Short mmCIF file of N, CA and C in Angstrom, two decimals:
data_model
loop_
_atom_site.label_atom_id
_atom_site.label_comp_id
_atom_site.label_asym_id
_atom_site.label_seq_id
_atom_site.Cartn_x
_atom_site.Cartn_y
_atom_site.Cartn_z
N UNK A 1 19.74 8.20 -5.36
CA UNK A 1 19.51 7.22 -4.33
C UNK A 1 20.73 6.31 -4.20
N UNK A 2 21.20 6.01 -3.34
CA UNK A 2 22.23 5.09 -2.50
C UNK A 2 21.78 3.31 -3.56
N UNK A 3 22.75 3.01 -3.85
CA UNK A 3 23.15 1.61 -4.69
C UNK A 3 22.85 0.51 -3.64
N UNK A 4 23.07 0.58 -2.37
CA UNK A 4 22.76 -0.45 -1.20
C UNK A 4 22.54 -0.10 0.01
N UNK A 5 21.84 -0.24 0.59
CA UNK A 5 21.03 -0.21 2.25
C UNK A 5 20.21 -0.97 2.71
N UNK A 6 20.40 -0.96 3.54
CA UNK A 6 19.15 -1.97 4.50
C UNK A 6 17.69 -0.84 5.32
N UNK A 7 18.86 0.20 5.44
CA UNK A 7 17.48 1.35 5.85
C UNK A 7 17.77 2.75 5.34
N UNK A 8 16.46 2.95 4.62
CA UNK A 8 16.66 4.15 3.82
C UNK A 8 15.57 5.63 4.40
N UNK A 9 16.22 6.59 4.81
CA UNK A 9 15.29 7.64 5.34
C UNK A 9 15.15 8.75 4.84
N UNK A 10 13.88 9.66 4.50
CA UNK A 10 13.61 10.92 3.56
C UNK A 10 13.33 11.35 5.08
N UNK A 11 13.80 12.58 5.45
CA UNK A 11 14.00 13.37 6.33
C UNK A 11 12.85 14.47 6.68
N UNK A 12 12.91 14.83 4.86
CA UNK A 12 12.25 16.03 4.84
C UNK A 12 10.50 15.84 5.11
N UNK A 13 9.73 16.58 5.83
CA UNK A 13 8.52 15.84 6.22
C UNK A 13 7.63 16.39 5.12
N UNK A 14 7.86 17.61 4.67
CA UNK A 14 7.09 18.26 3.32
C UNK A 14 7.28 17.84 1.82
N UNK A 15 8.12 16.87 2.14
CA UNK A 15 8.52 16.34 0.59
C UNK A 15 7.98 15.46 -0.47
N UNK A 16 8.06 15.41 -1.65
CA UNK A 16 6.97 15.13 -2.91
C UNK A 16 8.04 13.86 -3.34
N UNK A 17 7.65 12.94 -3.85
CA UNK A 17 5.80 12.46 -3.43
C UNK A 17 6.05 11.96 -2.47
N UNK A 18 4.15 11.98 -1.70
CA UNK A 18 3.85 11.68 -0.80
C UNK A 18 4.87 10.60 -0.04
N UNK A 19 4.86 10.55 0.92
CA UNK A 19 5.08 9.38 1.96
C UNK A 19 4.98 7.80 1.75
N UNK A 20 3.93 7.55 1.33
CA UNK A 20 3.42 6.15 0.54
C UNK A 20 3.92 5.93 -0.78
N UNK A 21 4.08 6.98 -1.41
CA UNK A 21 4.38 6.55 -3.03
C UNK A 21 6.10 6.41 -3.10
N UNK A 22 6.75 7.55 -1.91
CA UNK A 22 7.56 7.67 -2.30
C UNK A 22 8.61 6.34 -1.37
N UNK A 23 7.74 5.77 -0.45
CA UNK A 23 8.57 4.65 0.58
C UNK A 23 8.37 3.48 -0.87
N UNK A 24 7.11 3.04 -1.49
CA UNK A 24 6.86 2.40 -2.36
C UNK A 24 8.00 2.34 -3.59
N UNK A 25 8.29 3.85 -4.37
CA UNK A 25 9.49 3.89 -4.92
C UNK A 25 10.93 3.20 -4.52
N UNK A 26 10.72 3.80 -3.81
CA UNK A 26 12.26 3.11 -2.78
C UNK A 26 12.24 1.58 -3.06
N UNK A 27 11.73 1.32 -2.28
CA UNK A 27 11.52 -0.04 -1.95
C UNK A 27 11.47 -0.68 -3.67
N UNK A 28 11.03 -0.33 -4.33
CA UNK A 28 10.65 -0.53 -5.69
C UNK A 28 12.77 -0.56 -6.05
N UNK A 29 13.24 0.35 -6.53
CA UNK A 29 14.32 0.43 -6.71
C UNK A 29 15.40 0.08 -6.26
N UNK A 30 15.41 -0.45 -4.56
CA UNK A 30 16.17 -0.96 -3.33
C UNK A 30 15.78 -2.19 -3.10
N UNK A 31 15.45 -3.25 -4.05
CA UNK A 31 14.44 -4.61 -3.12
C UNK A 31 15.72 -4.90 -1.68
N UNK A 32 16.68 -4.69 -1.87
CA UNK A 32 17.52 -4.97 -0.47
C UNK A 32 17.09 -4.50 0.86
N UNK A 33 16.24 -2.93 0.62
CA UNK A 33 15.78 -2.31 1.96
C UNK A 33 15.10 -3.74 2.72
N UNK A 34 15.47 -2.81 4.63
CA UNK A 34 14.88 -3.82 5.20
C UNK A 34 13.88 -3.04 5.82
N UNK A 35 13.73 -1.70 5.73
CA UNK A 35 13.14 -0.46 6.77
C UNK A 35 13.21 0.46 5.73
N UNK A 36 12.08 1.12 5.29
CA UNK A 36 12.06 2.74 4.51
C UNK A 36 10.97 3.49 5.70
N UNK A 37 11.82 4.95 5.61
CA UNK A 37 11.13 5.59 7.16
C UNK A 37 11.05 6.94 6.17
N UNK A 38 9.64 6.98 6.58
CA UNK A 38 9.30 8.70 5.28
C UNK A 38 9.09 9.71 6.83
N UNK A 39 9.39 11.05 7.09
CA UNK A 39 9.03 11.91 7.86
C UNK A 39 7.89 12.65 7.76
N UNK A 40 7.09 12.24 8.70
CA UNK A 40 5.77 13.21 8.40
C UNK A 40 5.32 14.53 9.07
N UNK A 41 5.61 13.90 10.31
CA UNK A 41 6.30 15.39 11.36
C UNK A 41 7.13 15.06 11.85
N UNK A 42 7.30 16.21 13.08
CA UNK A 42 8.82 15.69 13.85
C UNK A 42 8.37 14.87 15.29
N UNK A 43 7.15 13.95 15.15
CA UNK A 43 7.15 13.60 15.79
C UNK A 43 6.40 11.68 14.85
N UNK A 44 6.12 12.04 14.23
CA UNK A 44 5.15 11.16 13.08
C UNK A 44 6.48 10.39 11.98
N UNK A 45 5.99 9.39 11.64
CA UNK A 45 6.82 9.31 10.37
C UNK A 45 6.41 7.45 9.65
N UNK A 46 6.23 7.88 8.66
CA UNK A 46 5.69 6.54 7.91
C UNK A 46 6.84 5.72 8.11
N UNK A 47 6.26 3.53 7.88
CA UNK A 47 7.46 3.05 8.18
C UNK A 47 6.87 2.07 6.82
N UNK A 48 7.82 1.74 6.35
CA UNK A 48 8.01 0.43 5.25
C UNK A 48 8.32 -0.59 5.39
N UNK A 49 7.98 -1.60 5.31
CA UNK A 49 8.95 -2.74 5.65
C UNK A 49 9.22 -3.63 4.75
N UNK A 50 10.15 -4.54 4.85
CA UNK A 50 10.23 -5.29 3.50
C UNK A 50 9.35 -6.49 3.01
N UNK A 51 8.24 -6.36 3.53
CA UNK A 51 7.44 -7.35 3.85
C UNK A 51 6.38 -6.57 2.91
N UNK A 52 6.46 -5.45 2.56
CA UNK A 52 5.46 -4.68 1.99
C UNK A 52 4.57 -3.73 3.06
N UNK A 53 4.51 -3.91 4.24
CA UNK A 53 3.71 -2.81 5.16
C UNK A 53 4.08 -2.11 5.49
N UNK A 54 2.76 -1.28 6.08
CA UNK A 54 3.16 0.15 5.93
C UNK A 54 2.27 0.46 7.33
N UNK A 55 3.56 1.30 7.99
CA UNK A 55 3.28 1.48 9.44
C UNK A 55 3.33 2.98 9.52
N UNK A 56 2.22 3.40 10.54
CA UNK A 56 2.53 5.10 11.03
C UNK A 56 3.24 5.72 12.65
N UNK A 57 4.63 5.31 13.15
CA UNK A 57 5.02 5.28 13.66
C UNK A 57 4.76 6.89 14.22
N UNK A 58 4.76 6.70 15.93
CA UNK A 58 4.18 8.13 16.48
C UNK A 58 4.71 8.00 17.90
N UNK A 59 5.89 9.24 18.58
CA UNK A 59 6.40 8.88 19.87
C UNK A 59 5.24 9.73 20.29
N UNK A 60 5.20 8.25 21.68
CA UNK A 60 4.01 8.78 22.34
C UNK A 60 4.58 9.64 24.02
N UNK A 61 3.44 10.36 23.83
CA UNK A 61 4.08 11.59 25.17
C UNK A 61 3.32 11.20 26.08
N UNK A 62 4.07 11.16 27.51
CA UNK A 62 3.05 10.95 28.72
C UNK A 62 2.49 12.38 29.14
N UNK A 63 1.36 11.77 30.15
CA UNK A 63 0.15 12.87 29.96
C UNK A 63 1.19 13.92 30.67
N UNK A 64 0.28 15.40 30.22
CA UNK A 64 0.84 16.76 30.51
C UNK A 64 2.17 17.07 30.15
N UNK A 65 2.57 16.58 28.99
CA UNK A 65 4.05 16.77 28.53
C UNK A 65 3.73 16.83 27.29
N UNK A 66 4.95 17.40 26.66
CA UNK A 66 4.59 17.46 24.89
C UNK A 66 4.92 16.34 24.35
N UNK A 67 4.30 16.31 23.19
CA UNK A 67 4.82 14.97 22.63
C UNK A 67 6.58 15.21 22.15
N UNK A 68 7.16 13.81 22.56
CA UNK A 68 9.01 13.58 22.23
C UNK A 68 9.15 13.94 20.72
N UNK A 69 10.00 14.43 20.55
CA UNK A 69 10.76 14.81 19.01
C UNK A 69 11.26 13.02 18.71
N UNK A 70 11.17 12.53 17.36
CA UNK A 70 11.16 11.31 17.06
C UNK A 70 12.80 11.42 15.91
N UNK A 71 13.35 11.10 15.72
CA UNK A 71 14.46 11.07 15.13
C UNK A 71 14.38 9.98 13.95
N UNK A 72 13.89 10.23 12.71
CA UNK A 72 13.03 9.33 11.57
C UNK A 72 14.67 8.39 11.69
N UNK A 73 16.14 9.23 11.35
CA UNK A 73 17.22 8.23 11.31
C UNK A 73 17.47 6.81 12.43
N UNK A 74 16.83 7.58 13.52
CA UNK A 74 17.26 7.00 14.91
C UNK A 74 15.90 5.72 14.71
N UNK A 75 15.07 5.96 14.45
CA UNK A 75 13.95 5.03 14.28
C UNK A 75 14.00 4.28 13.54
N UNK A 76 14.21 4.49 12.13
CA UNK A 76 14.73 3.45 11.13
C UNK A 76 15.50 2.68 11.54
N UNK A 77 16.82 3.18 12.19
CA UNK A 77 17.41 1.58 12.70
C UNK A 77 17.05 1.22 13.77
N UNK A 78 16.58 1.88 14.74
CA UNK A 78 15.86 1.36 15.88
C UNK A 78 14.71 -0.50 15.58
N UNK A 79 14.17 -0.08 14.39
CA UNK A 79 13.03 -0.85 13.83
C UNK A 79 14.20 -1.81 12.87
N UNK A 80 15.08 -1.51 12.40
CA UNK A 80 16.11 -2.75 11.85
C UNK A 80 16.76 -3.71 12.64
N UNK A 81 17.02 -3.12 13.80
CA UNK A 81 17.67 -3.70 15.00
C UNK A 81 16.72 -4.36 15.39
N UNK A 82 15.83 -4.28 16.20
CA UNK A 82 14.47 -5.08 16.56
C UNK A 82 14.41 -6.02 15.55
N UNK A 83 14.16 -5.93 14.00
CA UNK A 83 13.59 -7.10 13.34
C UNK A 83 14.73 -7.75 13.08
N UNK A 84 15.87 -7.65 13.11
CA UNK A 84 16.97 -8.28 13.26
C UNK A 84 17.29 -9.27 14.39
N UNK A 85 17.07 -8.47 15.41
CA UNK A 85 16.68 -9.56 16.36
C UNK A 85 15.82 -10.41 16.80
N UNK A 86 14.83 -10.71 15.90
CA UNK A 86 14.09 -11.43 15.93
C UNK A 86 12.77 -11.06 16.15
N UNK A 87 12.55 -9.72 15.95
CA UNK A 87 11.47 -9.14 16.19
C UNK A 87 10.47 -9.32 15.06
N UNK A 88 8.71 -9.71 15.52
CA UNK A 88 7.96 -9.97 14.40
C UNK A 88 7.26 -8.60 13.74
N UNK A 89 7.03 -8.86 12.42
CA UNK A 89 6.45 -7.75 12.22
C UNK A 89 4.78 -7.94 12.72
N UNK A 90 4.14 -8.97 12.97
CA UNK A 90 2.83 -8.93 13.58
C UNK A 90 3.11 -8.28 15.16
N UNK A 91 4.20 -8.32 15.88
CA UNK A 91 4.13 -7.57 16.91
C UNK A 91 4.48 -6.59 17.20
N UNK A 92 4.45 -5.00 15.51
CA UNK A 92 5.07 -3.81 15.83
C UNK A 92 3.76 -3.37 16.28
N UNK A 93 2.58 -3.70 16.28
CA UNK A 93 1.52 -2.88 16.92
C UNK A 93 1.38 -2.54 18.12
N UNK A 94 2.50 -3.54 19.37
CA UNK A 94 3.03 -3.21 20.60
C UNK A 94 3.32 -1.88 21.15
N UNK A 95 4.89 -1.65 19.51
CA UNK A 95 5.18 -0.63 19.82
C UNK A 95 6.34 -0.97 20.33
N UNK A 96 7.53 -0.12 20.36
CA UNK A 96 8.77 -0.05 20.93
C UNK A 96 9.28 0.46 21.48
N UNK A 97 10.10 0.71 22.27
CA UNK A 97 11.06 2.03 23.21
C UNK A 97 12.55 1.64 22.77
N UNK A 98 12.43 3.31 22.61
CA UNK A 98 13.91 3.76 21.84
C UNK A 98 14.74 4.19 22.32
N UNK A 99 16.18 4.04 22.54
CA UNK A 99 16.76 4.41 23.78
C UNK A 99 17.84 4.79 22.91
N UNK A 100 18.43 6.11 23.74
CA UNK A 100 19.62 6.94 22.65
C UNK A 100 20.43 7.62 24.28
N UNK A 101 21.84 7.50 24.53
CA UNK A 101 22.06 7.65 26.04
C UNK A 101 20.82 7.09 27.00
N UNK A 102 20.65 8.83 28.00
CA UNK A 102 19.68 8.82 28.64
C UNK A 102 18.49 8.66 28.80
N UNK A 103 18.01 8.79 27.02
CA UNK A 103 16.86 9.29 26.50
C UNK A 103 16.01 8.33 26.27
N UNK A 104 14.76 7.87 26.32
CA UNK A 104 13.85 6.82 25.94
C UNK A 104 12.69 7.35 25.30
N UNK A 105 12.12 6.48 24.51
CA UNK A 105 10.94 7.37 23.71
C UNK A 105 10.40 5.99 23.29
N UNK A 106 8.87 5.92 24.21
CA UNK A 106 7.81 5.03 23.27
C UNK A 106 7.47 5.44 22.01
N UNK A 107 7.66 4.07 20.85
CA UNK A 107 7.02 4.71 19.59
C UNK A 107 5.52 3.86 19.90
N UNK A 108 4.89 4.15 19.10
CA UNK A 108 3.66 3.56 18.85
C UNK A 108 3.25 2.89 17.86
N UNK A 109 2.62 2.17 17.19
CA UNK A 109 2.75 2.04 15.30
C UNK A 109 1.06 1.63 15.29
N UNK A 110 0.48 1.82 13.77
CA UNK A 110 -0.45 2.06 13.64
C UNK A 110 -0.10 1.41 11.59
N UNK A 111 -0.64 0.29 11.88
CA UNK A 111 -0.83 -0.21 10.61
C UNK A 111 -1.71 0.39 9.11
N UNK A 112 -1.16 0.73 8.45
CA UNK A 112 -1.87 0.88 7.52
C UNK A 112 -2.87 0.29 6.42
N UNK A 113 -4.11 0.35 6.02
CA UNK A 113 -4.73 -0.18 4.94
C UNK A 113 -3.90 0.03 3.78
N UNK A 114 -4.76 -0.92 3.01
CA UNK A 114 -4.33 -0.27 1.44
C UNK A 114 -5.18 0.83 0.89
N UNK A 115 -6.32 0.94 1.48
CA UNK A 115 -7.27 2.00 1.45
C UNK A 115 -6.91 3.42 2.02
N UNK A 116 -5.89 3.15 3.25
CA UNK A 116 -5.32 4.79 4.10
C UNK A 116 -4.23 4.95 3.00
N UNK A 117 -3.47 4.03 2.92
CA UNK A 117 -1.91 4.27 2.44
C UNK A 117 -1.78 4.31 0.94
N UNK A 118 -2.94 4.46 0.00
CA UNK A 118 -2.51 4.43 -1.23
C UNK A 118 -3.39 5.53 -2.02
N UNK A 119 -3.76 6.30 -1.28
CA UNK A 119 -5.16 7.23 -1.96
C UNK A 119 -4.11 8.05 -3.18
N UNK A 120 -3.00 8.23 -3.17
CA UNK A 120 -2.40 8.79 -4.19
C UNK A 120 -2.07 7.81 -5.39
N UNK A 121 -2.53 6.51 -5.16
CA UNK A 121 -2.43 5.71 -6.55
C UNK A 121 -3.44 5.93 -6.95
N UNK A 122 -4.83 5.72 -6.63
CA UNK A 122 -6.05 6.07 -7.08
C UNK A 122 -6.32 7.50 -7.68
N UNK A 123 -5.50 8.44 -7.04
CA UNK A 123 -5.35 10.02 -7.77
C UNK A 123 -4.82 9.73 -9.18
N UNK A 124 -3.91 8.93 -9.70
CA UNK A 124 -3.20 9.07 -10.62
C UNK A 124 -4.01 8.31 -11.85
N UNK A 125 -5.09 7.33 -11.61
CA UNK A 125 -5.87 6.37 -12.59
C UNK A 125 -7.27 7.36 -13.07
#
């Protein structure tokens, strides 16, 4: 793992451990992170924040189209930039639009419990 960052991203969407344990690690080892972004699909991807929450970020597709390919790198700082600028974390439930050139992509976010987001600590007791 990288000695300093502000946003740290696991790419791989099949990768061990989970999503939750392993943004938790991070963050655990990085207290500097400002954004940990786990990949869940290529359109899905867990978000961390340094605040301790835990968001399920999801580009949303308009009707009769597929859902947008989400870029976990492009999102992570997408979501650093925003809270950098002054963006609250009580208002990621809005949701954001991501703009790369031409390209725009609503994300969506979807807060997590400690009850959704931790069922793999309870596996381990």
């Amino acid at each position: 793992m990288p000695q300093s960052a502000e946003v740290l991203v696991r790419t791989e969407a099949l990768a061990e451990p989970p999503a939750p344990a392993w943004a938790e690690q991070a963050a655990a080892e990085l207290p500097g992170l400002n954004v940990v972004v786990a990949a869940l699909d290529e359109g899905r991807h867990l978000v961390r924040l340094r605040d301790g929450s835990l968001w399920e970020a999801c580009a949303v597709r308009t009707w009769g189209t597929n859902r947008p390919w989400l870029d976990p790198v492009v999102l992570g700082s997408a979501v650093h930039l925003w809270l950098a600028g002054g963006g609250d974390t009580s208002a990621l439930h809005r949701g954001i639009r991501v703009r790369t050139s031409d390209r725009e992509v609503h994300v969506a976010f979807t807060e997590g419990s400690p009850e959704w987001s931790a069922p793999w600590r309870r596996a381990r007791h």
